[in-house]
């Protein structure tokens, strides 16, 4: 189990997370929800060790890892898939997967078996195995970023906004893979602004506001709560409406010649 106790984090003197308690059990998906700037990325980075200006504690299966580096935490079985995919554009799909195995010293047949396993989850990656990752679509790059984390066979996977900018069918396909992971005991913490999609694939959800956990419940309970749907499930629609409105004054005040 990943467990956070009274975790606070800061950038310089500015406190960003305050007193967060959270746990992720093996074999469950926990959705981490909240608006822009709520602190979701900082929380994932504090768990993975990318961000270390923290107080409180982070434990993996009972071992305190708060003092460990990101590389040490990765070796202990927790992999982060960062926001914005961050694949190596000039490397092929297969080379990106090899980067994921950095430091593991696997025999060739074990490596091939792991590649086959992730190709089974995302078959398009097998078709494009020798293609530079920069030529893949956004959805395919997201699949590659997840596959690159999975070849290490992590016990816990931390996903930062995997749905960002992707079409609904692609989101469904990518998040659908999470269910197969939890069947094999992987614990997943899924940070998402797409609350509907995240609650649809998770067992529990945690809502953050301004660096504090304001609500924690089962996903069905959160999905059925009118206050949650008003605040978080309407976000996408609201964004579309704001974008539409933003176009109007522009066309009025800046007429096309
Ligand atoms: P988003 O969905 O926009 O990424 P988030 O919920 O992931 O939001 P964070 O990125 O963790 O939120 O940001 C939480 C707060 O910390 C915000 O107020 C943000 O401006 C601030 N912050 C994030 N990164 C830094 C940084 N490197 N230096 C200073 N402040 C930062």
PDB file of N, CA and C in Angstrom, residues 132-176:
ATOM      1  N   UNK A 132       9.650   6.519 -35.110  1.00  0.00           N
ATOM      2  CA  UNK A 132      10.009   7.504 -34.074  1.00  0.00           C
ATOM      3  C   UNK A 132       8.768   7.930 -33.286  1.00  0.00           C
ATOM      4  N   UNK A 133       8.910   8.018 -31.978  1.00  0.00           N
ATOM      5  CA  UNK A 133       7.751   8.317 -31.127  1.00  0.00           C
ATOM      6  C   UNK A 133       7.137   9.673 -31.463  1.00  0.00           C
ATOM      7  N   UNK A 134       7.973  10.602 -31.965  1.00  0.00           N
ATOM      8  CA  UNK A 134       7.475  11.930 -32.300  1.00  0.00           C
ATOM      9  C   UNK A 134       6.461  11.910 -33.432  1.00  0.00           C
ATOM     10  N   UNK A 135       6.425  10.812 -34.201  1.00  0.00           N
ATOM     11  CA  UNK A 135       5.475  10.739 -35.312  1.00  0.00           C
ATOM     12  C   UNK A 135       4.149  10.099 -34.903  1.00  0.00           C
ATOM     13  N   UNK A 136       4.047   9.670 -33.651  1.00  0.00           N
ATOM     14  CA  UNK A 136       2.790   9.062 -33.190  1.00  0.00           C
ATOM     15  C   UNK A 136       1.767  10.149 -32.872  1.00  0.00           C
ATOM     16  N   UNK A 137       0.495   9.764 -32.900  1.00  0.00           N
ATOM     17  CA  UNK A 137      -0.560  10.698 -32.480  1.00  0.00           C
ATOM     18  C   UNK A 137      -0.464  10.918 -30.968  1.00  0.00           C
ATOM     19  N   UNK A 138      -1.197  11.915 -30.467  1.00  0.00           N
ATOM     20  CA  UNK A 138      -1.193  12.191 -29.030  1.00  0.00           C
ATOM     21  C   UNK A 138      -1.632  10.980 -28.218  1.00  0.00           C
ATOM     22  N   UNK A 139      -2.670  10.300 -28.686  1.00  0.00           N
ATOM     23  CA  UNK A 139      -3.180   9.131 -27.965  1.00  0.00           C
ATOM     24  C   UNK A 139      -2.165   8.003 -27.957  1.00  0.00           C
ATOM     25  N   UNK A 140      -1.499   7.811 -29.113  1.00  0.00           N
ATOM     26  CA  UNK A 140      -0.489   6.741 -29.195  1.00  0.00           C
ATOM     27  C   UNK A 140       0.704   7.077 -28.305  1.00  0.00           C
ATOM     28  N   UNK A 141       1.058   8.362 -28.248  1.00  0.00           N
ATOM     29  CA  UNK A 141       2.168   8.755 -27.361  1.00  0.00           C
ATOM     30  C   UNK A 141       1.798   8.510 -25.895  1.00  0.00           C
ATOM     31  N   UNK A 142       0.528   8.759 -25.570  1.00  0.00           N
ATOM     32  CA  UNK A 142       0.098   8.497 -24.189  1.00  0.00           C
ATOM     33  C   UNK A 142       0.182   7.001 -23.877  1.00  0.00           C
ATOM     34  N   UNK A 143      -0.238   6.179 -24.855  1.00  0.00           N
ATOM     35  CA  UNK A 143      -0.124   4.724 -24.666  1.00  0.00           C
ATOM     36  C   UNK A 143       1.345   4.338 -24.457  1.00  0.00           C
ATOM     37  N   UNK A 144       2.225   4.950 -25.254  1.00  0.00           N
ATOM     38  CA  UNK A 144       3.653   4.637 -25.129  1.00  0.00           C
ATOM     39  C   UNK A 144       4.189   5.067 -23.762  1.00  0.00           C
ATOM     40  N   UNK A 145       3.766   6.240 -23.299  1.00  0.00           N
ATOM     41  CA  UNK A 145       4.243   6.714 -21.989  1.00  0.00           C
ATOM     42  C   UNK A 145       3.818   5.733 -20.889  1.00  0.00           C
ATOM     43  N   UNK A 146       2.594   5.222 -20.996  1.00  0.00           N
ATOM     44  CA  UNK A 146       2.123   4.256 -19.993  1.00  0.00           C
ATOM     45  C   UNK A 146       2.867   2.928 -20.155  1.00  0.00           C
ATOM     46  N   UNK A 147       3.023   2.496 -21.408  1.00  0.00           N
ATOM     47  CA  UNK A 147       3.723   1.225 -21.664  1.00  0.00           C
ATOM     48  C   UNK A 147       5.161   1.300 -21.149  1.00  0.00           C
ATOM     49  N   UNK A 148       5.789   2.459 -21.327  1.00  0.00           N
ATOM     50  CA  UNK A 148       7.180   2.628 -20.878  1.00  0.00           C
ATOM     51  C   UNK A 148       7.284   2.474 -19.356  1.00  0.00           C
ATOM     52  N   UNK A 149       6.255   2.918 -18.654  1.00  0.00           N
ATOM     53  CA  UNK A 149       6.246   2.720 -17.195  1.00  0.00           C
ATOM     54  C   UNK A 149       5.950   1.251 -16.858  1.00  0.00           C
ATOM     55  N   UNK A 150       5.066   0.623 -17.645  1.00  0.00           N
ATOM     56  CA  UNK A 150       4.624  -0.735 -17.296  1.00  0.00           C
ATOM     57  C   UNK A 150       5.675  -1.811 -17.552  1.00  0.00           C
ATOM     58  N   UNK A 151       6.617  -1.567 -18.487  1.00  0.00           N
ATOM     59  CA  UNK A 151       7.620  -2.616 -18.734  1.00  0.00           C
ATOM     60  C   UNK A 151       8.465  -2.880 -17.489  1.00  0.00           C
ATOM     61  N   UNK A 152       8.461  -1.958 -16.556  1.00  0.00           N
ATOM     62  CA  UNK A 152       9.182  -2.204 -15.297  1.00  0.00           C
ATOM     63  C   UNK A 152       8.383  -3.085 -14.350  1.00  0.00           C
ATOM     64  N   UNK A 153       7.135  -3.396 -14.734  1.00  0.00           N
ATOM     65  CA  UNK A 153       6.230  -4.159 -13.861  1.00  0.00           C
ATOM     66  C   UNK A 153       6.112  -3.513 -12.477  1.00  0.00           C
ATOM     67  N   UNK A 154       5.674  -2.257 -12.442  1.00  0.00           N
ATOM     68  CA  UNK A 154       5.570  -1.573 -11.138  1.00  0.00           C
ATOM     69  C   UNK A 154       4.456  -2.162 -10.291  1.00  0.00           C
ATOM     70  N   UNK A 155       4.621  -2.017  -8.975  1.00  0.00           N
ATOM     71  CA  UNK A 155       3.537  -2.402  -8.063  1.00  0.00           C
ATOM     72  C   UNK A 155       2.488  -1.297  -8.026  1.00  0.00           C
ATOM     73  N   UNK A 156       2.951  -0.047  -8.218  1.00  0.00           N
ATOM     74  CA  UNK A 156       2.055   1.113  -8.192  1.00  0.00           C
ATOM     75  C   UNK A 156       2.354   2.013  -9.388  1.00  0.00           C
ATOM     76  N   UNK A 157       1.282   2.527  -9.976  1.00  0.00           N
ATOM     77  CA  UNK A 157       1.408   3.396 -11.139  1.00  0.00           C
ATOM     78  C   UNK A 157       0.752   4.735 -10.808  1.00  0.00           C
ATOM     79  N   UNK A 158       1.490   5.809 -11.060  1.00  0.00           N
ATOM     80  CA  UNK A 158       0.974   7.157 -10.806  1.00  0.00           C
ATOM     81  C   UNK A 158       0.770   7.820 -12.159  1.00  0.00           C
ATOM     82  N   UNK A 159      -0.465   8.163 -12.486  1.00  0.00           N
ATOM     83  CA  UNK A 159      -0.766   8.702 -13.821  1.00  0.00           C
ATOM     84  C   UNK A 159      -1.213  10.154 -13.696  1.00  0.00           C
ATOM     85  N   UNK A 160      -0.528  11.044 -14.430  1.00  0.00           N
ATOM     86  CA  UNK A 160      -0.872  12.470 -14.348  1.00  0.00           C
ATOM     87  C   UNK A 160      -1.623  12.898 -15.606  1.00  0.00           C
ATOM     88  N   UNK A 161      -2.920  13.081 -15.497  1.00  0.00           N
ATOM     89  CA  UNK A 161      -3.791  13.582 -16.563  1.00  0.00           C
ATOM     90  C   UNK A 161      -3.620  12.854 -17.901  1.00  0.00           C
ATOM     91  N   UNK A 162      -3.776  11.525 -17.917  1.00  0.00           N
ATOM     92  CA  UNK A 162      -3.578  10.827 -19.185  1.00  0.00           C
ATOM     93  C   UNK A 162      -4.599  11.189 -20.254  1.00  0.00           C
ATOM     94  N   UNK A 163      -5.751  11.753 -19.873  1.00  0.00           N
ATOM     95  CA  UNK A 163      -6.795  12.017 -20.882  1.00  0.00           C
ATOM     96  C   UNK A 163      -6.635  13.366 -21.567  1.00  0.00           C
ATOM     97  N   UNK A 164      -5.669  14.167 -21.092  1.00  0.00           N
ATOM     98  CA  UNK A 164      -5.594  15.560 -21.551  1.00  0.00           C
ATOM     99  C   UNK A 164      -5.458  15.659 -23.079  1.00  0.00           C
ATOM    100  N   UNK A 165      -6.411  16.339 -23.690  1.00  0.00           N
ATOM    101  CA  UNK A 165      -6.349  16.610 -25.120  1.00  0.00           C
ATOM    102  C   UNK A 165      -6.702  15.434 -26.012  1.00  0.00           C
ATOM    103  N   UNK A 166      -7.206  14.335 -25.438  1.00  0.00           N
ATOM    104  CA  UNK A 166      -7.480  13.155 -26.252  1.00  0.00           C
ATOM    105  C   UNK A 166      -8.980  12.973 -26.498  1.00  0.00           C
ATOM    106  N   UNK A 167      -9.308  12.355 -27.643  1.00  0.00           N
ATOM    107  CA  UNK A 167     -10.713  12.089 -27.986  1.00  0.00           C
ATOM    108  C   UNK A 167     -11.294  11.068 -27.010  1.00  0.00           C
ATOM    109  N   UNK A 168     -12.619  11.153 -26.754  1.00  0.00           N
ATOM    110  CA  UNK A 168     -13.244  10.267 -25.765  1.00  0.00           C
ATOM    111  C   UNK A 168     -12.989   8.771 -26.007  1.00  0.00           C
ATOM    112  N   UNK A 169     -12.998   8.323 -27.278  1.00  0.00           N
ATOM    113  CA  UNK A 169     -12.781   6.874 -27.496  1.00  0.00           C
ATOM    114  C   UNK A 169     -11.370   6.459 -27.096  1.00  0.00           C
ATOM    115  N   UNK A 170     -10.410   7.352 -27.337  1.00  0.00           N
ATOM    116  CA  UNK A 170      -9.018   7.034 -26.984  1.00  0.00           C
ATOM    117  C   UNK A 170      -8.882   7.013 -25.457  1.00  0.00           C
ATOM    118  N   UNK A 171      -9.546   7.959 -24.805  1.00  0.00           N
ATOM    119  CA  UNK A 171      -9.509   7.999 -23.338  1.00  0.00           C
ATOM    120  C   UNK A 171     -10.073   6.692 -22.791  1.00  0.00           C
ATOM    121  N   UNK A 172     -11.189   6.263 -23.379  1.00  0.00           N
ATOM    122  CA  UNK A 172     -11.836   5.030 -22.920  1.00  0.00           C
ATOM    123  C   UNK A 172     -10.886   3.834 -23.078  1.00  0.00           C
ATOM    124  N   UNK A 173     -10.205   3.801 -24.228  1.00  0.00           N
ATOM    125  CA  UNK A 173      -9.284   2.687 -24.489  1.00  0.00           C
ATOM    126  C   UNK A 173      -8.121   2.697 -23.479  1.00  0.00           C
ATOM    127  N   UNK A 174      -7.576   3.884 -23.250  1.00  0.00           N
ATOM    128  CA  UNK A 174      -6.416   3.979 -22.350  1.00  0.00           C
ATOM    129  C   UNK A 174      -6.819   3.666 -20.907  1.00  0.00           C
ATOM    130  N   UNK A 175      -7.907   4.264 -20.468  1.00  0.00           N
ATOM    131  CA  UNK A 175      -8.323   4.018 -19.074  1.00  0.00           C
ATOM    132  C   UNK A 175      -8.833   2.586 -18.898  1.00  0.00           C
ATOM    133  N   UNK A 176      -9.347   2.000 -19.988  1.00  0.00           N
ATOM    134  CA  UNK A 176      -9.816   0.611 -19.929  1.00  0.00           C
ATOM    135  C   UNK A 176      -8.692  -0.346 -19.558  1.00  0.00           C
TER     136      UNK A 176
END
